[in-house]
Coordinates of C-alpha atoms in Angstrom, one line a residue:
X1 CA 0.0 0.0 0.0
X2 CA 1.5 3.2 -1.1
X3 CA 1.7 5.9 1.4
X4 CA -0.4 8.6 -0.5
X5 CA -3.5 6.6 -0.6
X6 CA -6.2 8.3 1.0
X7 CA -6.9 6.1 3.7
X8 CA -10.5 5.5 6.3
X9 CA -10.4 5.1 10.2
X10 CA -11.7 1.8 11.3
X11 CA -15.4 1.6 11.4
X12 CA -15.0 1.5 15.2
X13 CA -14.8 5.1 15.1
X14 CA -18.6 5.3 13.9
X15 CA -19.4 3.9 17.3
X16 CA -16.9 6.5 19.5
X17 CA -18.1 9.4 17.7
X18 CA -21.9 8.6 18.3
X19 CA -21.3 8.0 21.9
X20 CA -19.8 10.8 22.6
X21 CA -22.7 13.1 20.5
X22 CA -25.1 11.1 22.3
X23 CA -23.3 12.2 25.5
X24 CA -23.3 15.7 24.4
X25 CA -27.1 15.8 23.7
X26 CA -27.9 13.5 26.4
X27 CA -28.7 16.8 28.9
X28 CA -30.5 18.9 26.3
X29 CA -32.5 15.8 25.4
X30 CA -33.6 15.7 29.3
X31 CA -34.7 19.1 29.0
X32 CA -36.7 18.5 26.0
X33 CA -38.4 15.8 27.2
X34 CA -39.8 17.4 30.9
X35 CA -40.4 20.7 29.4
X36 CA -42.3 18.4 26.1
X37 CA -44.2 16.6 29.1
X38 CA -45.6 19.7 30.5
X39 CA -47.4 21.0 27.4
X40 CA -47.2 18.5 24.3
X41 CA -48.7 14.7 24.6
X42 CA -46.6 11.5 25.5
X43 CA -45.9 11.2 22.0
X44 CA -43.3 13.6 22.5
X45 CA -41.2 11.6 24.9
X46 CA -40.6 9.8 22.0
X47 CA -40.6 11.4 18.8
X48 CA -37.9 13.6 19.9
X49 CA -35.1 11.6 21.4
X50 CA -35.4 9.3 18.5
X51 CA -35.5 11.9 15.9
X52 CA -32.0 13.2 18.0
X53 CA -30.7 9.8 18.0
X54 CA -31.4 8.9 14.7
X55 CA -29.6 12.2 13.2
X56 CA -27.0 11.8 15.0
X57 CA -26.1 8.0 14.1
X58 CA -26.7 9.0 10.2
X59 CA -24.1 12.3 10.9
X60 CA -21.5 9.4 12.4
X61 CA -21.7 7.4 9.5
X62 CA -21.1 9.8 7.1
X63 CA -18.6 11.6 8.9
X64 CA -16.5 8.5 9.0
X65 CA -17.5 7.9 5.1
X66 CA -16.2 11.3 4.2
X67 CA -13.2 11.5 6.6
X68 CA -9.7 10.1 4.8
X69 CA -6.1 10.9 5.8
X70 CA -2.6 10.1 4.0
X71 CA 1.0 11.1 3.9
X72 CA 2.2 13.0 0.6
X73 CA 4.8 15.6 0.1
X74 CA 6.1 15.7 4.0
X75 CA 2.9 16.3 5.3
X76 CA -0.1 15.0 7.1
X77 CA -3.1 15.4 4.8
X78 CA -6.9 15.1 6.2
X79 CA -10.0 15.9 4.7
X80 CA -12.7 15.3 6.2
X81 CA -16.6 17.5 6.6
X82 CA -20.2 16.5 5.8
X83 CA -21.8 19.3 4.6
X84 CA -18.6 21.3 3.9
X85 CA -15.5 19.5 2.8
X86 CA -12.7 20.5 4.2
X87 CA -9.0 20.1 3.9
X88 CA -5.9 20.0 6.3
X89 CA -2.5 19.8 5.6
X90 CA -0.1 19.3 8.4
X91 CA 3.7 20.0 7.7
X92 CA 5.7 17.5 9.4
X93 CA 8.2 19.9 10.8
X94 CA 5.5 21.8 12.7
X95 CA 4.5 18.2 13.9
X96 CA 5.7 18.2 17.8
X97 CA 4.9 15.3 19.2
X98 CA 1.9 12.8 18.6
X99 CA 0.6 10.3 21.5
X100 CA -0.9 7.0 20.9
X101 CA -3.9 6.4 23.0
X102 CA -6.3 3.1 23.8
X103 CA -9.3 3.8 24.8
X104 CA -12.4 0.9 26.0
X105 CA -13.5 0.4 22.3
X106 CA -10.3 0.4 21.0
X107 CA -8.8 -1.9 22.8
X108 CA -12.4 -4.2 22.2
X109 CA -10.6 -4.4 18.3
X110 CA -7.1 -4.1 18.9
X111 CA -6.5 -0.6 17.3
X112 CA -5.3 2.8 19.2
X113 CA -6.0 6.5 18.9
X114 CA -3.6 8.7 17.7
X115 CA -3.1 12.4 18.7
X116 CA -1.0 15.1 16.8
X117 CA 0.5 18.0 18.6
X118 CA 1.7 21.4 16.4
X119 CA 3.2 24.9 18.7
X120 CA 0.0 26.5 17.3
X121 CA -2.6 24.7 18.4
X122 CA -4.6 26.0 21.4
X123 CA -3.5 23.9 24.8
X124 CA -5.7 21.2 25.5
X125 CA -7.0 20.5 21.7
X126 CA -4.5 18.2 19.3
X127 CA -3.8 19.6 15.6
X128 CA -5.4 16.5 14.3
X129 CA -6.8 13.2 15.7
X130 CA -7.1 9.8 14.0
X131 CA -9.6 8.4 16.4
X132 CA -9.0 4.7 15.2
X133 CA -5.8 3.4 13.1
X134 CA -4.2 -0.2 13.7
X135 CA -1.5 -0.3 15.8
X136 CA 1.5 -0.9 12.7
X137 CA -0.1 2.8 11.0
X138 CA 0.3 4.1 14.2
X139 CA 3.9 3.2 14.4
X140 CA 4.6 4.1 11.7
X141 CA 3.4 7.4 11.7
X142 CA 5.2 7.9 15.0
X143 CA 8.5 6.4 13.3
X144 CA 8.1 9.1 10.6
X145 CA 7.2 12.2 12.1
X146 CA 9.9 11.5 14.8
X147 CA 12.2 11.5 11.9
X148 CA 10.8 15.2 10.5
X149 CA 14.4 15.7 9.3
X150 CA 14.5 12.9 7.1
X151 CA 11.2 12.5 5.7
X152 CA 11.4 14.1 2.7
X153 CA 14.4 11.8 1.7
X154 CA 12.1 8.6 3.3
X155 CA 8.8 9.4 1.2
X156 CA 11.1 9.5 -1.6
X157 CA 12.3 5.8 -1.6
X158 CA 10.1 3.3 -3.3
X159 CA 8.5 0.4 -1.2
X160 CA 11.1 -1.2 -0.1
X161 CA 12.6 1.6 1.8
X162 CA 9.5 1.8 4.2
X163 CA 9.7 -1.5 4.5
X164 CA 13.5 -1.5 5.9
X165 CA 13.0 1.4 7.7
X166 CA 9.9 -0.1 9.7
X167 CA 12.3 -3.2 10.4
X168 CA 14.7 -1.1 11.9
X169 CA 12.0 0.6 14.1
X170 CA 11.0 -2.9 15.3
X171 CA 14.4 -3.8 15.8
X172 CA 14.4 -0.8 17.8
X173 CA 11.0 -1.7 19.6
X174 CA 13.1 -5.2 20.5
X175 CA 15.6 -3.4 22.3
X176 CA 13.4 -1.8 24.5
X177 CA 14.4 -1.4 28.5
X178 CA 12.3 -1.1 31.0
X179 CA 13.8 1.7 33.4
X180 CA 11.2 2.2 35.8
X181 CA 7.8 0.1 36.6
X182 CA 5.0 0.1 39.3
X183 CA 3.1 -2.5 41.1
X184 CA -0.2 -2.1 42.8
X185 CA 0.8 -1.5 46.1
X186 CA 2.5 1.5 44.8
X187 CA -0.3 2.4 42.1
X188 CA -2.4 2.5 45.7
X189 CA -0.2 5.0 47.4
X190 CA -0.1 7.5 44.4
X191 CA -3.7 7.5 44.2
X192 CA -4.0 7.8 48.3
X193 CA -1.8 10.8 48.4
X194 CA -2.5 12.2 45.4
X195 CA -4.9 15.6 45.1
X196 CA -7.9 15.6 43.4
X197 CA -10.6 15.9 46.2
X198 CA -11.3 19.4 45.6
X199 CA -11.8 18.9 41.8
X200 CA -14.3 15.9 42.6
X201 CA -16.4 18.6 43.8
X202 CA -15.9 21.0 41.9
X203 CA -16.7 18.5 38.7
X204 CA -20.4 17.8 40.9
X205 CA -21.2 21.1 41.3
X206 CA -20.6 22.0 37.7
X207 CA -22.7 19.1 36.5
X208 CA -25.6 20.2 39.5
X209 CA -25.5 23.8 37.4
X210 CA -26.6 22.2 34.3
X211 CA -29.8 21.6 36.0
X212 CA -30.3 25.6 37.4
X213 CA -33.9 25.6 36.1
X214 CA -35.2 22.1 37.7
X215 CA -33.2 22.4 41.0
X216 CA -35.5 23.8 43.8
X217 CA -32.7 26.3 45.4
X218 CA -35.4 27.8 47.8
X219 CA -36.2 25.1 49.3
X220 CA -33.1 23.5 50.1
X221 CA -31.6 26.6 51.2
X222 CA -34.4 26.9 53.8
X223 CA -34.2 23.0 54.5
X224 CA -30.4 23.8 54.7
X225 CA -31.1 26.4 57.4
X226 CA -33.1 23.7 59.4
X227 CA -30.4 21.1 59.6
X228 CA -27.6 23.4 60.6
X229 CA -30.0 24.4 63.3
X230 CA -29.8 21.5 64.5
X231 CA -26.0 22.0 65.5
X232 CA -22.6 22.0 64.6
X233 CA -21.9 18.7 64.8
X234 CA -24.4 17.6 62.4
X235 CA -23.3 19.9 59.3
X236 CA -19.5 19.1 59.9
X237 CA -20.9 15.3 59.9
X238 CA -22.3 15.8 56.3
X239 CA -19.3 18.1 55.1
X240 CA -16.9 15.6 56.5
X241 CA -18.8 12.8 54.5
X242 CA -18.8 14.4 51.1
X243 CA -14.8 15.2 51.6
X244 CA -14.5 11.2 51.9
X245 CA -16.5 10.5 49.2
X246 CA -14.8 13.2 46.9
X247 CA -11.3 11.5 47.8
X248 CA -12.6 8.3 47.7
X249 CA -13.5 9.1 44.2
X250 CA -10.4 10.6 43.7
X251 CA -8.1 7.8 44.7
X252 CA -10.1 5.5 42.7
X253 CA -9.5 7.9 39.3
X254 CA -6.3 7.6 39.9
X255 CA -5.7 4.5 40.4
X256 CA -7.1 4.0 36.7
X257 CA -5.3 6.8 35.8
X258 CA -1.7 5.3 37.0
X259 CA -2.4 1.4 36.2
X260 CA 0.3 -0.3 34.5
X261 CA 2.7 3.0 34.6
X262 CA 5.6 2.0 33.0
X263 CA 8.7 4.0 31.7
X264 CA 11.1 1.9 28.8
X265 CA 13.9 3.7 27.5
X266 CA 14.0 3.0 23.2
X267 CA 16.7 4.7 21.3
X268 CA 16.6 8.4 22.0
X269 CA 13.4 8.0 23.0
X270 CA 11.6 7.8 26.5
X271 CA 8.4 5.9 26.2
X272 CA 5.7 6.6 29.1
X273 CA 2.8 4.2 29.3
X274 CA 0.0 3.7 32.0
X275 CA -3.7 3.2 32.2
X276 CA -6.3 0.9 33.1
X277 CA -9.5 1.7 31.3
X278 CA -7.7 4.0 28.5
X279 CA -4.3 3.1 27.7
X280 CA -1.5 5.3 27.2
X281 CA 1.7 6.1 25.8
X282 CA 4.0 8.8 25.2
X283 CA 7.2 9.3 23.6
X284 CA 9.3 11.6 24.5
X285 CA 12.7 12.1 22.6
X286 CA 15.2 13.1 25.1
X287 CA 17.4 16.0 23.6
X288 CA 13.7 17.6 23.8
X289 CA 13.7 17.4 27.2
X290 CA 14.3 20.9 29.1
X291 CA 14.5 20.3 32.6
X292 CA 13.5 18.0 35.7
X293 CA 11.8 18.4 38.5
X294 CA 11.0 16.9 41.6
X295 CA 8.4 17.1 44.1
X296 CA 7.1 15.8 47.3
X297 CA 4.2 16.9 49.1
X298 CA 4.1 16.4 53.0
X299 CA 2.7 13.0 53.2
X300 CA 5.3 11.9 51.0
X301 CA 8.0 13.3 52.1
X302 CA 7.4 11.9 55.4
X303 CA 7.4 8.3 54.2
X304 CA 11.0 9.3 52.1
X305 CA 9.1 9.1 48.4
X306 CA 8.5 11.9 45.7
X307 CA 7.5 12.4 42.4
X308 CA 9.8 13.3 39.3
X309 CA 8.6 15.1 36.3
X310 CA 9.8 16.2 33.0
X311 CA 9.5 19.5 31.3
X312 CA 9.0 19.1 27.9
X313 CA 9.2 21.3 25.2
X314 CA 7.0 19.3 23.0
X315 CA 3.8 20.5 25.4
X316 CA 2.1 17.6 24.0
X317 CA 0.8 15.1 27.0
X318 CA 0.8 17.8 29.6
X319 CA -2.4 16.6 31.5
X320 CA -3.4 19.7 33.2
X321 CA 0.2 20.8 33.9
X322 CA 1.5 22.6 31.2
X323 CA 4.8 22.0 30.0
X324 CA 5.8 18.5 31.9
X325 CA 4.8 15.2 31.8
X326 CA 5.5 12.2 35.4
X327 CA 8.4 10.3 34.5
X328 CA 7.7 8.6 38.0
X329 CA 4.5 9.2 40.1
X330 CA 5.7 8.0 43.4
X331 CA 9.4 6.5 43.6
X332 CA 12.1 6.4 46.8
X333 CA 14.2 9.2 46.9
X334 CA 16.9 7.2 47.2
X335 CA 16.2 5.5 43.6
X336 CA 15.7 8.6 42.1
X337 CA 19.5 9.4 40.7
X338 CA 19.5 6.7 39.0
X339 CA 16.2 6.7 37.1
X340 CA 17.4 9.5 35.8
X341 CA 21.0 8.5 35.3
X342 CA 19.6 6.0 33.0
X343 CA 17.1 7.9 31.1
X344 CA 19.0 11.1 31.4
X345 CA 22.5 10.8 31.5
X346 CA 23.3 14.4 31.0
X347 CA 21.6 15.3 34.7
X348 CA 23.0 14.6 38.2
X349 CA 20.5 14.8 40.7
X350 CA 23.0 13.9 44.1
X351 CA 24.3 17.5 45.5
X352 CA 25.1 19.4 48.0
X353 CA 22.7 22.4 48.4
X354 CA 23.9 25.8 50.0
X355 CA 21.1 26.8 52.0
X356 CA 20.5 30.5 53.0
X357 CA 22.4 32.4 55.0
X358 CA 20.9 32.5 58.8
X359 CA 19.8 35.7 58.5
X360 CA 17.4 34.8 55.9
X361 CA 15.6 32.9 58.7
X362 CA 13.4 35.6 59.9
X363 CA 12.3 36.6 56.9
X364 CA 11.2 32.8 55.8
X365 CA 9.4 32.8 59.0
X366 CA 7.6 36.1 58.3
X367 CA 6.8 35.4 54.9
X368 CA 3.6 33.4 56.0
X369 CA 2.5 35.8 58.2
X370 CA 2.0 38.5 56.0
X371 CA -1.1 36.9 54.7
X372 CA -2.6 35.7 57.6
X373 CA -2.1 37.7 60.5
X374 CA -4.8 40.2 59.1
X375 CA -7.6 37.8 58.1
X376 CA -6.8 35.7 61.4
X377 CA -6.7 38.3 64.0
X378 CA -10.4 39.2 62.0
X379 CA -11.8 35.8 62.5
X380 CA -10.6 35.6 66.2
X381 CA -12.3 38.8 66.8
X382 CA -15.7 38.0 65.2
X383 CA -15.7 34.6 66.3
X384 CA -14.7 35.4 69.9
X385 CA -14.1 33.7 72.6
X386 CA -13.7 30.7 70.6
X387 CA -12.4 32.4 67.7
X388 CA -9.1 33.2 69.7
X389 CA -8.1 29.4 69.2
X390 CA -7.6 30.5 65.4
X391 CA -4.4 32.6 66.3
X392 CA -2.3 29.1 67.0
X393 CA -2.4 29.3 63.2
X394 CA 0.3 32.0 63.3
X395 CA 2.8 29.9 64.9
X396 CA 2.0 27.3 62.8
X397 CA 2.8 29.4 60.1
X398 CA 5.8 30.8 61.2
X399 CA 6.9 27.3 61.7
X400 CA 6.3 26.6 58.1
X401 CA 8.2 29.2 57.2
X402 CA 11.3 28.1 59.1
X403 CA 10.8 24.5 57.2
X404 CA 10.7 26.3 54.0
X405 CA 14.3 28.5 54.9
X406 CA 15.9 24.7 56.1
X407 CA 14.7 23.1 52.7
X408 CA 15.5 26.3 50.4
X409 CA 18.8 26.2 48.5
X410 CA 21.0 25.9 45.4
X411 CA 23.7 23.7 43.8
X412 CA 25.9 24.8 40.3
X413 CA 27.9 22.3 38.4
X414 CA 29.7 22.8 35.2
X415 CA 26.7 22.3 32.9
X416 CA 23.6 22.1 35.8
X417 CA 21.8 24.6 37.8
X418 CA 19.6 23.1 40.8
X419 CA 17.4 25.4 42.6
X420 CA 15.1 24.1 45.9
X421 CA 12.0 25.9 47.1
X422 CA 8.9 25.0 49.4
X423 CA 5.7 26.3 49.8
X424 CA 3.5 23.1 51.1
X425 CA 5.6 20.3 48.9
X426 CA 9.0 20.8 48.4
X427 CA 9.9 21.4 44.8
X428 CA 13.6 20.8 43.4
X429 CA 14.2 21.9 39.4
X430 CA 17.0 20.9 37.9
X431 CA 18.0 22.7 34.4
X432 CA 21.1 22.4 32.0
X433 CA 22.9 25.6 31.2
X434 CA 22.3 25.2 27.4
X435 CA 18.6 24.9 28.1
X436 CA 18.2 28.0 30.4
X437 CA 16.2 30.6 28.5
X438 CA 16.3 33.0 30.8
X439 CA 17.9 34.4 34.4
X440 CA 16.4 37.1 37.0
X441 CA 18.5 38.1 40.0
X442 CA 16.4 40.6 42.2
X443 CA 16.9 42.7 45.1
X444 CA 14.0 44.5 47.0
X445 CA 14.6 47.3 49.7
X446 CA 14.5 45.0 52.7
X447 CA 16.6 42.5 51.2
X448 CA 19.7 45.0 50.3
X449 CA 19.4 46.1 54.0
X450 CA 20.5 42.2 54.5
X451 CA 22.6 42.0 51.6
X452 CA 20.2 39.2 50.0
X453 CA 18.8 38.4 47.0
X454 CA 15.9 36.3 44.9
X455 CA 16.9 34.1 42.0
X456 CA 14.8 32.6 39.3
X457 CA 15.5 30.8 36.1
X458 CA 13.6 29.9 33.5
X459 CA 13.5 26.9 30.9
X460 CA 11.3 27.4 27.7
X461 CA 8.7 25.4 27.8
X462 CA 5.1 26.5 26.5
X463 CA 3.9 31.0 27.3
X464 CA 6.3 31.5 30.4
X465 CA 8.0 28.6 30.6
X466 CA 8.6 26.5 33.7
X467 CA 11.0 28.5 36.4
X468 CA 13.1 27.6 39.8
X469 CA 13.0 30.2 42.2
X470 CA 14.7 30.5 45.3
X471 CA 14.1 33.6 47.3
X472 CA 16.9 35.0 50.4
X473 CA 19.9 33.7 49.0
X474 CA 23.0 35.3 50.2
X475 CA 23.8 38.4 47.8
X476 CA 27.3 36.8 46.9
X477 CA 25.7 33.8 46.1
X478 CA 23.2 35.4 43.3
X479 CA 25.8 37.2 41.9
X480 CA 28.3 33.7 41.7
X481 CA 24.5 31.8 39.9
X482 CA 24.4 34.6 37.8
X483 CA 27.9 35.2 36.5
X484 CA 27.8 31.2 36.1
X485 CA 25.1 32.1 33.8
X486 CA 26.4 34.9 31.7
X487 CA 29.4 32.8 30.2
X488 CA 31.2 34.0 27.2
X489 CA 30.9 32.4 23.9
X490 CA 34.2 30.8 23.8
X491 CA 32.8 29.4 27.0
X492 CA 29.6 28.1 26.0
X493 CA 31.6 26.2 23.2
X494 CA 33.8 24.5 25.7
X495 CA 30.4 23.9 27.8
X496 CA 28.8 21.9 24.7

């Protein structure tokens, strides 16, 4: 098969794309029907939602019918449109990254979704998306557009180039190792102290709103009123109930989420698979890589585990956080140097950090304070005499803030910048000197009275990129980060 014919997804697709219309419409369809009930006869409840359903199976079929894809010229050609045809051609060296997806019908008939990433599309939505292609065209694909330089010179061969060259990519795939793995005892304590609790709710509250017009709010705000009457104890008993079932929710989400997590080194390429119901992978070739971080929250960090990330540049599998992608979602700090030793071999994650200078201390411990003291002392006052209890928050905070000036610091190396910060969860960035886009050193009033000073750096990675910043740092010390920055050319030659 030649790689210019136009090409169909698998019929599988007809089924996806109906669900998820039928998904769509299924609220409106609700709507319809009790506001139909109200005014029209019975005939209504029916007429309707199959008149709804019945378009929108038709639309999926010849959607599917008129949507065709193949590779000509260096680019990604789609057209596709029922009513209006339309045409897309995709460049392969705007192509950034695709990512190979299995959802529950795909996986029913063995074929995968694929996802393709350009720098102009808008963050969230993929360039283009083949929604069911077997699992060699997906390879394939991947194989080529990870090979953007050469694919002008590989669409020119004849047939028995593409064959050769998809040998050598499962020769590749043969050689695969397997650099870092979970089992489900571990899967179990990533979703346990994971977040997500918060967005549960949030997610239930949005899908309440859809229903503004039906909901009674008067009532239950007066029935509301009645129970908390009733006392204290009661509300916080409900309130304390929905928090366990949002995390409940949560940790089972994410133990979907993170099933089968695996990371396989292939080539120059860093494959990231996981997933229970929808199965994932990404590929991530490494001299794309910008930076790592690492983080670990307070649970974690008690029990000696964290959680290691990579900033991409490729901003193609981000997740919800833009510009990196978990390389490990829980692992033992101890194990962490050499995960990325072998995925990573230009980054050394095992120094000493200088901390700030002790009189940093009491501005660490202060730091806190400025935000609470006013809304605190407020409380206390309105909520007296019980409200006084809420000013132990201050110390609490203050002792926060010491944590945060005893985990704060910074480590150089010819090539590597490290820079350590806290808020809540200790987060530790680690960025080459070649991949450093840019460097802020900063000095406020109070600090030059202390001779101190805040240092940030950033990597490119997506609008802002993804930064280290460590605030307090002895004023000698941001000037040595920062001169270690500002090298020479005939320096940066020797660097490389």
């Amino acid at each position: 098969m030649k790689m210019y014919e136009k090409k169909r997804l698998h019929p599988i697709s007809v089924v996806e794309n109906i669900l998820k219309e039928l998904k769509d419409l299924l609220l409106p369809l609700i709507l319809v029907t009790i506001i139909g009930n109200k005014t029209i006869s019975s005939m209504w409840d029916i007429a309707v939602p199959s008149a709804f359903i019945i378009y929108t199976i038709a639309i999926g079929i010849v959607s599917w019918l008129r949507f065709t894809y193949w590779l000509e010229e260096g680019e990604l050609r789609i057209e596709y449109g029922v009513f209006v045809r339309k045409k897309r051609y995709i460049p392969f060296e705007r192509i950034q990254g695709i990512s190979i997806s299995e959802g529950f019908l795909q996986r029913m008939v063995g074929v995968v979704k694929v996802k393709v990433e350009t720098a102009s599309n808008q963050y969230g939505e993929a360039e283009a998306v083949l929604t069911a292609v077997t699992r060699e065209e997906a390879k394939r694909l991947q194989y080529l557009l990870q090979k953007s330089k050469e694919i002008k010179e590989i669409v020119a061969k004849d047939e028995s180039a593409i064959a050769s060259s998809k040998h050598d990519q499962e020769l590749e795939q043969e050689t695969k190792t397997v650099i870092f793995s979970m089992n489900v005892w571990e899967i179990f304590q990533v979703a346990v102290t994971s977040g997500g609790t918060f967005g549960v709710i949030s997610a239930i509250f949005l899908f309440i709103s859809q229903f503004d017009e039906l909901i009674p709010y008067e009532k239950l705000y007066k029935d509301a009123q009645t129970f908390i009457a009733h006392g204290v104890f009661y509300t916080a008993a409900v309130v304390l109930f929905i928090f366990i079932a949002a995390y409940m929710i949560s940790v089972v989400q994410n133990m979907f989420k993170y099933a089968f997590f695996t990371v396989e080194k292939a080539g120059e390429n860093i494959v990231i698979s996981r997933g229970l119901l929808e199965r994932k992978k990404v590929a991530i070739p490494i001299e794309r890589v910008q930076g790592i971080v690492i983080k670990e929250n307070i649970i974690r960090r008690w029990f000696g585990y964290a959680s290691v990330y990579v900033i991409y540049a490729g901003e193609a599998f981000n997740e919800g956080i833009r510009g990196s992608v978990v390389l490990c979602p829980l692992v033992k700090k101890k194990r962490i140097a050499s995960v990325i030793l072998s995925c990573f071999p230009d980054y050394h994650v095992e120094h000493e950090f200088i901390a700030p200078p002790k009189r940093a201390r009491i501005r660490y411990m202060a730091r806190p304070l400025y935000v609470l003291l006013a809304p605190v002392c407020l409380a206390a006052f309105w909520l007296r005499p019980w409200g006084f209890l809420l000013l132990l928050a201050l110390p609490v905070a203050a002792y926060f803030g010491y944590l945060n000036y005893r985990t704060a610091g910074w480590a150089v190396s010819n090539h590597q910048l490290a820079l350590r910060s806290r808020f809540l969860s200790v987060k530790t960035v680690y960025m080459l000197k070649s991949r450093i886009q840019s460097m802020e050193a900063s000095y406020n009033l109070f600090q030059r009275r202390r001779r101190l000073g805040t240092i940030e750096a950033t990597v490119a990675s997506g609008p802002g990129g993804t930064a280290g910043k460590v605030a307090d740092l002895d004023e000698e010390d941001v000037q040595t980060i920062y001169a270690w920055f500002q090298r020479t050319k005939e320096r940066q030659v020797l660097d490389e």
